[in-house]
Amino acid sequence: MSVLDKILGTKRDEITVLRSPQTRDLLRRSALDAEPPRDFLGALSATDSNLRVISEFKRRSPSKGELAPDLDPKAMALSYAQGGAAAMSVLTDQQYFGGSVADLQNARAAMSIPVLRKDFIIDEVQIYESRAIGADAILLILAAIAEDSLLMDLHSLALSLGMGVLVEAHTADEVERAVRLGLEVIGVNARNLADFAEDREGVAALASRIPSGVVAVAESAIRSVEDATRMAEAGFNAVLVGEALVRHPDPSSLVSDMAGVLVSQR
């Protein structure tokens, strides 16, 4: 069984609880009553040619173990925003990544940039939950959602709540699937979720498959300004950076340096 399969098994158990009629109705009402979300797509689509940085808050990962278990989400959010991050990504999965809903809420309360909930979303009730807890955007992983109809239903629901959506691919076939479906923000993850192996150069090669009108995001294995520059030169509009930032002594400066990189046209 792959790492992704194990994680999705846990998520299905969590969803069973969330889908009880009383809980689902409460989350839906809370989502509809929540304050308007911040503009995730707009934050990644500014007209200048600078690389957009999505700075991630992550305590641990299945592949690397503990990264920074004692991180303060408020302090990191402020540091990221001060460095010029376009958006922030917060892991909310507890079992595999050590995250929590409170991490997202505390981070969002500390600054004004959009916050992406990074989790393994496969059911509409998780989208209502995401909006209810304050997330401005969600992640949808193509490898976790085989049916196009389900993917587009989840995507449409998020948009109807005013949220942004980052759709994540790992292979050329998945990039082509995302492009065919007409999605606005496509991420390419260097980390294979089956075994968590990394392929940064494979990601760079896939940028050209994403149309120029789509926001392209390079994810994972970006640990330096040089790595970010390589992705920008390949034509990615944004990078999502986690491990390098949570381990850096001055994350604000690293964000600033990456945000100063210029993007080449695709």
Coordinates of N, CA and C in Angstrom, one line a residue, residues 71-248:
L71 N 7.0 24.9 16.0 CA 6.8 26.2 15.3 C 5.6 26.9 15.8
D72 N 5.7 28.2 15.8 CA 4.5 29.1 16.2 C 3.9 29.6 14.9
P73 N 2.6 29.2 14.6 CA 2.0 29.6 13.3 C 1.9 31.1 13.2
K74 N 1.6 31.8 14.2 CA 1.5 33.2 14.1 C 2.8 33.9 13.8
A75 N 3.9 33.5 14.4 CA 5.2 34.1 14.2 C 5.6 33.8 12.8
M76 N 5.4 32.5 12.3 CA 5.8 32.2 10.9 C 4.9 32.9 9.9
A77 N 3.7 33.1 10.2 CA 2.8 33.8 9.2 C 3.3 35.2 9.1
L78 N 3.6 35.9 10.2 CA 4.1 37.2 10.1 C 5.4 37.3 9.3
S79 N 6.3 36.4 9.6 CA 7.6 36.3 8.9 C 7.4 36.1 7.4
Y80 N 6.5 35.2 7.0 CA 6.3 35.0 5.6 C 5.7 36.3 5.0
A81 N 4.7 36.9 5.6 CA 4.1 38.0 5.0 C 5.1 39.2 4.9
Q82 N 5.9 39.4 5.9 CA 6.9 40.4 5.9 C 7.9 40.2 4.7
G83 N 8.2 38.9 4.4 CA 9.1 38.6 3.4 C 8.5 38.8 2.0
G84 N 7.2 39.0 1.9 CA 6.6 39.2 0.6 C 5.9 38.0 0.0
A85 N 5.6 37.0 0.8 CA 4.9 35.8 0.3 C 3.5 36.3 -0.2
A86 N 3.1 35.6 -1.4 CA 1.8 35.9 -2.0 C 0.7 35.2 -1.2
A87 N 1.0 34.1 -0.7 CA 0.0 33.3 0.0 C 0.7 32.4 1.0
M88 N -0.1 31.8 1.9 CA 0.5 30.8 2.9 C -0.3 29.5 2.8
S89 N 0.5 28.4 2.9 CA -0.1 27.1 2.9 C 0.1 26.5 4.3
V90 N -1.0 25.9 4.8 CA -0.9 25.4 6.2 C -1.4 23.9 6.1
L91 N -0.6 23.0 6.6 CA -1.0 21.6 6.7 C -1.9 21.5 7.9
T92 N -3.1 20.9 7.6 CA -4.0 20.6 8.7 C -4.1 19.2 9.1
D93 N -3.5 18.3 8.3 CA -3.6 16.9 8.7 C -2.7 16.6 9.9
Q94 N -3.4 16.0 10.9 CA -2.7 15.7 12.2 C -1.8 14.5 12.2
Q95 N -2.4 13.4 11.7 CA -1.7 12.1 11.9 C -0.4 12.0 11.2
Y96 N -0.4 12.5 9.9 CA 0.8 12.3 9.1 C 1.7 13.5 9.1
F97 N 1.2 14.7 9.3 CA 1.9 16.0 9.2 C 2.0 16.8 10.4
G98 N 1.3 16.4 11.5 CA 1.4 17.1 12.7 C 0.7 18.4 12.7
G99 N -0.2 18.6 11.8 CA -0.9 19.9 11.6 C -2.3 19.9 12.4
S100 N -3.0 21.0 12.3 CA -4.3 21.2 12.9 C -5.0 22.3 12.3
V101 N -6.3 22.3 12.6 CA -7.2 23.4 12.2 C -6.7 24.7 12.9
A102 N -6.3 24.6 14.2 CA -5.9 25.7 15.0 C -4.6 26.4 14.3
D103 N -3.7 25.6 13.7 CA -2.6 26.1 13.0 C -3.0 27.1 11.9
L104 N -4.0 26.7 11.1 CA -4.5 27.5 10.1 C -5.2 28.8 10.6
Q105 N -6.0 28.6 11.6 CA -6.7 29.8 12.1 C -5.8 30.8 12.8
N106 N -4.8 30.3 13.5 CA -3.8 31.2 14.1 C -3.0 31.9 13.1
A107 N -2.5 31.2 12.1 CA -1.7 31.8 11.0 C -2.5 32.9 10.3
R108 N -3.8 32.5 9.9 CA -4.6 33.5 9.2 C -4.9 34.8 10.0
A109 N -5.1 34.6 11.3 CA -5.4 35.8 12.1 C -4.2 36.7 12.3
A110 N -3.0 36.2 12.0 CA -1.8 37.0 12.2 C -1.4 38.0 11.0
M111 N -2.0 37.7 9.9 CA -1.6 38.5 8.7 C -2.8 38.6 7.7
S112 N -2.6 39.2 6.5 CA -3.7 39.4 5.6 C -3.6 38.8 4.3
I113 N -2.5 37.9 4.1 CA -2.4 37.2 2.8 C -3.4 36.0 2.8
P114 N -3.7 35.5 1.6 CA -4.6 34.3 1.6 C -3.9 33.1 2.2
V115 N -4.8 32.2 2.7 CA -4.3 30.9 3.3 C -4.9 29.7 2.6
L116 N -4.1 28.9 2.1 CA -4.5 27.6 1.5 C -4.5 26.5 2.5
R117 N -5.6 25.8 2.6 CA -5.6 24.6 3.5 C -5.1 23.5 2.7
K118 N -3.9 23.0 3.2 CA -3.3 21.8 2.5 C -3.6 20.6 3.3
D119 N -4.5 19.8 2.6 CA -4.9 18.5 3.2 C -5.4 17.6 2.1
F120 N -5.9 16.5 2.4 CA -6.3 15.5 1.4 C -7.8 15.5 1.3
I121 N -8.3 16.4 0.4 CA -9.7 16.6 0.3 C -10.3 15.8 -0.8
I122 N -11.3 15.0 -0.5 CA -11.9 14.1 -1.4 C -13.5 14.0 -1.3
D123 N -14.0 14.9 -0.5 CA -15.4 14.9 -0.2 C -15.9 16.4 0.0
E124 N -17.1 16.7 -0.4 CA -17.6 18.1 -0.3 C -17.7 18.6 1.1
V125 N -17.9 17.7 2.1 CA -18.0 18.1 3.4 C -16.7 18.7 3.9
Q126 N -15.6 18.3 3.4 CA -14.3 18.8 3.7 C -14.1 20.3 3.2
I127 N -14.8 20.6 2.1 CA -14.8 21.9 1.6 C -15.6 22.9 2.4
Y128 N -16.8 22.4 2.8 CA -17.5 23.2 3.8 C -16.7 23.5 5.1
E129 N -16.1 22.4 5.6 CA -15.2 22.5 6.7 C -14.1 23.5 6.5
S130 N -13.5 23.5 5.3 CA -12.3 24.4 5.0 C -12.8 25.8 5.1
R131 N -13.9 26.1 4.5 CA -14.4 27.5 4.5 C -14.8 27.9 5.9
A132 N -15.4 27.0 6.6 CA -15.9 27.3 8.0 C -14.7 27.6 8.9
I133 N -13.6 27.0 8.7 CA -12.4 27.3 9.6 C -11.6 28.5 9.1
G134 N -12.0 29.0 8.0 CA -11.3 30.3 7.5 C -10.4 30.1 6.3
A135 N -10.3 28.9 5.8 CA -9.4 28.8 4.6 C -9.9 29.6 3.4
D136 N -8.9 30.2 2.7 CA -9.3 31.0 1.6 C -9.2 30.2 0.3
A137 N -8.5 29.1 0.4 CA -8.2 28.2 -0.8 C -8.0 26.8 -0.3
I138 N -8.2 25.8 -1.2 CA -8.0 24.4 -0.9 C -7.1 23.8 -2.0
L139 N -6.6 22.6 -1.6 CA -5.8 21.8 -2.5 C -6.6 20.6 -2.9
L140 N -6.6 20.3 -4.2 CA -7.2 19.1 -4.7 C -6.1 18.3 -5.5
I141 N -5.9 17.1 -5.0 CA -4.8 16.3 -5.6 C -5.4 15.3 -6.6
L142 N -4.9 15.4 -7.8 CA -5.5 14.6 -8.9 C -5.3 13.1 -8.6
A143 N -4.2 12.7 -8.0 CA -3.9 11.3 -7.7 C -4.9 10.7 -6.7
A144 N -5.5 11.6 -5.9 CA -6.5 11.1 -4.9 C -7.9 11.1 -5.4
I145 N -8.2 11.8 -6.6 CA -9.5 11.9 -7.1 C -9.5 11.4 -8.5
A146 N -9.9 10.2 -8.7 CA -9.8 9.5 -10.1 C -10.9 10.0 -11.0
E147 N -12.0 10.3 -10.5 CA -13.2 10.7 -11.4 C -13.2 12.2 -11.7
D148 N -13.2 12.5 -13.0 CA -13.3 13.9 -13.4 C -14.5 14.6 -12.8
S149 N -15.6 13.8 -12.8 CA -16.9 14.4 -12.4 C -16.8 14.8 -10.9
L150 N -16.2 14.0 -10.1 CA -16.0 14.3 -8.7 C -15.1 15.5 -8.5
L151 N -14.0 15.5 -9.2 CA -13.0 16.6 -9.2 C -13.7 17.9 -9.5
M152 N -14.5 18.0 -10.6 CA -15.1 19.2 -11.0 C -16.2 19.6 -10.0
D153 N -16.9 18.7 -9.4 CA -17.9 19.0 -8.4 C -17.3 19.7 -7.2
L154 N -16.2 19.1 -6.8 CA -15.4 19.7 -5.6 C -14.9 21.1 -6.0
H155 N -14.3 21.2 -7.2 CA -13.8 22.4 -7.7 C -14.9 23.5 -7.7
S156 N -16.0 23.1 -8.3 CA -17.1 24.1 -8.5 C -17.7 24.5 -7.1
L157 N -17.8 23.6 -6.2 CA -18.3 23.9 -4.8 C -17.3 24.9 -4.2
A158 N -16.0 24.7 -4.3 CA -15.1 25.6 -3.6 C -15.2 27.0 -4.3
L159 N -15.3 27.1 -5.6 CA -15.5 28.4 -6.3 C -16.8 29.1 -5.9
S160 N -17.8 28.3 -5.7 CA -19.1 28.9 -5.3 C -19.1 29.5 -3.9
L161 N -18.1 29.1 -3.1 CA -17.9 29.6 -1.8 C -16.9 30.8 -1.8
G162 N -16.4 31.1 -3.0 CA -15.5 32.2 -3.1 C -14.0 31.8 -2.9
M163 N -13.8 30.5 -2.8 CA -12.4 30.1 -2.5 C -11.6 29.9 -3.8
G164 N -10.3 29.9 -3.6 CA -9.4 29.5 -4.7 C -9.1 28.0 -4.6
V165 N -8.6 27.5 -5.7 CA -8.3 26.0 -5.8 C -7.0 25.8 -6.5
L166 N -6.1 25.1 -5.8 CA -4.8 24.7 -6.4 C -5.0 23.2 -6.7
V167 N -5.0 22.8 -8.0 CA -5.1 21.4 -8.4 C -3.7 20.9 -8.6
E168 N -3.4 19.8 -7.9 CA -2.0 19.3 -7.9 C -1.9 18.0 -8.8
A169 N -0.9 18.1 -9.7 CA -0.5 17.0 -10.6 C 0.9 16.5 -10.2
H170 N 1.2 15.3 -10.6 CA 2.5 14.7 -10.4 C 3.2 14.2 -11.6
T171 N 2.4 13.9 -12.7 CA 2.9 13.3 -13.9 C 2.4 14.1 -15.1
A172 N 3.0 13.8 -16.3 CA 2.6 14.4 -17.5 C 1.1 14.1 -17.8
D173 N 0.7 12.9 -17.5 CA -0.7 12.6 -17.8 C -1.7 13.4 -16.9
E174 N -1.3 13.6 -15.6 CA -2.1 14.4 -14.7 C -2.1 15.9 -15.1
V175 N -1.0 16.4 -15.6 CA -1.0 17.8 -16.1 C -1.9 17.9 -17.3
E176 N -1.9 17.0 -18.2 CA -2.7 17.0 -19.4 C -4.2 16.9 -18.9
R177 N -4.5 16.1 -17.9 CA -5.9 16.0 -17.4 C -6.3 17.4 -16.8
A178 N -5.5 18.0 -16.1 CA -5.8 19.3 -15.5 C -6.0 20.4 -16.6
V179 N -5.2 20.4 -17.6 CA -5.3 21.3 -18.7 C -6.6 21.1 -19.4
R180 N -6.9 19.8 -19.7 CA -8.1 19.4 -20.5 C -9.4 19.9 -19.7
L181 N -9.3 19.9 -18.4 CA -10.5 20.3 -17.6 C -10.6 21.8 -17.5
G182 N -9.6 22.5 -18.0 CA -9.7 24.0 -18.0 C -9.5 24.7 -16.6
L183 N -8.7 24.1 -15.8 CA -8.5 24.6 -14.4 C -7.5 25.8 -14.5
E184 N -7.7 26.7 -13.5 CA -7.1 28.0 -13.5 C -5.7 28.0 -12.8
V185 N -5.5 27.1 -11.8 CA -4.3 27.1 -11.1 C -3.8 25.6 -11.0
I186 N -2.7 25.3 -11.6 CA -2.2 23.9 -11.7 C -0.9 23.8 -11.0
G187 N -0.7 23.0 -10.0 CA 0.5 22.8 -9.4 C 1.1 21.5 -9.9
V188 N 2.5 21.4 -9.9 CA 3.2 20.2 -10.3 C 4.1 19.9 -9.1
N189 N 3.8 18.7 -8.5 CA 4.6 18.4 -7.3 C 5.7 17.4 -7.6
A190 N 6.9 17.8 -7.2 CA 8.1 17.0 -7.4 C 8.1 15.8 -6.6
R191 N 7.3 15.7 -5.5 CA 7.3 14.5 -4.6 C 6.2 13.6 -5.0
N192 N 6.6 12.3 -5.4 CA 5.6 11.3 -5.7 C 4.9 10.8 -4.5
L193 N 3.6 10.9 -4.4 CA 2.9 10.6 -3.2 C 2.8 9.1 -3.0
A194 N 3.2 8.3 -3.9 CA 3.2 6.8 -3.7 C 4.4 6.4 -2.8
D195 N 5.5 7.0 -3.0 CA 6.7 6.6 -2.2 C 7.5 7.8 -1.7
F196 N 7.0 9.0 -2.0 CA 7.6 10.3 -1.6 C 9.0 10.6 -2.2
A197 N 9.4 9.9 -3.3 CA 10.6 10.2 -4.0 C 10.4 11.5 -4.7
E198 N 11.6 12.3 -4.9 CA 11.5 13.6 -5.5 C 12.1 13.6 -6.9
D199 N 11.6 14.4 -7.8 CA 12.1 14.6 -9.1 C 11.9 16.0 -9.6
R200 N 12.9 16.9 -9.1 CA 12.7 18.3 -9.4 C 12.9 18.6 -10.9
E201 N 13.8 18.0 -11.6 CA 13.9 18.2 -13.0 C 12.7 17.8 -13.8
G202 N 12.1 16.7 -13.4 CA 10.9 16.3 -14.0 C 9.8 17.3 -14.0
V203 N 9.7 18.0 -12.8 CA 8.7 19.1 -12.7 C 9.0 20.2 -13.7
A204 N 10.3 20.6 -13.7 CA 10.7 21.7 -14.6 C 10.3 21.4 -16.1
A205 N 10.4 20.2 -16.5 CA 10.1 19.8 -17.8 C 8.6 19.8 -18.1
L206 N 7.8 19.8 -17.1 CA 6.3 19.8 -17.3 C 5.7 21.2 -17.5
A207 N 6.5 22.2 -17.1 CA 6.0 23.6 -17.2 C 5.4 23.9 -18.5
S208 N 6.1 23.5 -19.6 CA 5.7 23.9 -20.9 C 4.4 23.3 -21.4
R209 N 3.9 22.3 -20.6 CA 2.6 21.7 -21.0 C 1.4 22.5 -20.4
I210 N 1.7 23.5 -19.6 CA 0.7 24.3 -19.0 C 0.5 25.5 -19.8
P211 N -0.7 25.8 -20.3 CA -1.0 27.0 -21.1 C -0.6 28.3 -20.4
S212 N -0.2 29.3 -21.2 CA 0.3 30.6 -20.6 C -0.8 31.3 -19.8
G213 N -2.0 31.1 -20.0 CA -3.1 31.8 -19.3 C -3.4 31.1 -17.9
V214 N -2.8 30.0 -17.6 CA -3.0 29.3 -16.4 C -1.9 29.6 -15.4
V215 N -2.2 29.7 -14.2 CA -1.2 29.9 -13.1 C -0.5 28.6 -12.8
A216 N 0.8 28.5 -13.1 CA 1.5 27.3 -12.8 C 2.4 27.4 -11.6
V217 N 2.2 26.4 -10.7 CA 2.9 26.4 -9.4 C 3.8 25.1 -9.3
A218 N 5.1 25.4 -9.0 CA 6.0 24.3 -8.7 C 6.0 24.0 -7.2
E219 N 5.8 22.7 -6.9 CA 5.7 22.3 -5.5 C 6.8 21.3 -5.1
S220 N 7.3 21.5 -3.9 CA 8.2 20.5 -3.2 C 9.6 20.5 -3.8
A221 N 10.6 20.1 -3.0 CA 12.0 20.0 -3.4 C 12.6 21.3 -3.8
I222 N 12.0 22.4 -3.3 CA 12.6 23.8 -3.6 C 13.2 24.3 -2.3
R223 N 14.5 24.2 -2.2 CA 15.2 24.4 -1.0 C 16.1 25.6 -1.0
S224 N 16.2 26.3 -2.1 CA 17.1 27.4 -2.2 C 16.6 28.4 -3.3
V225 N 17.2 29.6 -3.3 CA 16.9 30.5 -4.4 C 17.3 30.0 -5.7
E226 N 18.3 29.2 -5.8 CA 18.7 28.6 -7.1 C 17.6 27.6 -7.6
D227 N 17.1 26.9 -6.7 CA 16.0 26.0 -7.1 C 14.8 26.8 -7.5
A228 N 14.4 27.8 -6.8 CA 13.3 28.7 -7.2 C 13.6 29.3 -8.6
T229 N 14.8 29.7 -8.8 CA 15.2 30.4 -10.1 C 15.0 29.3 -11.2
R230 N 15.4 28.1 -11.0 CA 15.2 27.1 -12.0 C 13.8 26.9 -12.4
M231 N 12.9 26.9 -11.4 CA 11.5 26.8 -11.7 C 10.9 28.0 -12.4
A232 N 11.4 29.2 -12.0 CA 10.9 30.4 -12.7 C 11.4 30.5 -14.2
E233 N 12.6 30.0 -14.4 CA 13.2 29.9 -15.8 C 12.4 28.9 -16.6
A234 N 11.9 27.9 -16.0 CA 11.1 26.9 -16.7 C 9.7 27.5 -17.1
G235 N 9.3 28.6 -16.4 CA 8.0 29.2 -16.7 C 7.0 29.1 -15.6
F236 N 7.3 28.6 -14.4 CA 6.4 28.5 -13.3 C 6.2 29.9 -12.8
N237 N 4.9 30.3 -12.5 CA 4.5 31.6 -12.0 C 4.8 31.7 -10.5
A238 N 4.7 30.5 -9.8 CA 4.8 30.5 -8.3 C 5.5 29.2 -7.9
V239 N 6.0 29.3 -6.7 CA 6.6 28.1 -6.0 C 6.0 27.9 -4.7
L240 N 5.7 26.7 -4.3 CA 5.3 26.4 -2.9 C 6.4 25.8 -2.2
V241 N 6.8 26.4 -1.1 CA 8.0 26.1 -0.4 C 7.7 25.8 1.1
G242 N 8.1 24.7 1.6 CA 7.8 24.4 3.0 C 9.0 24.1 3.8
E243 N 9.6 22.9 3.6 CA 10.7 22.4 4.4 C 11.8 23.4 4.5
A244 N 12.2 24.0 3.4 CA 13.4 25.0 3.5 C 13.0 26.2 4.4
L245 N 11.8 26.6 4.4 CA 11.4 27.8 5.2 C 11.3 27.4 6.7
V246 N 10.7 26.3 7.0 CA 10.5 26.0 8.4 C 11.8 25.7 9.1
R247 N 12.8 25.3 8.3 CA 14.1 25.0 8.9 C 15.1 26.2 8.8
H248 N 14.7 27.2 8.1 CA 15.6 28.4 7.9 C 15.7 29.3 9.1

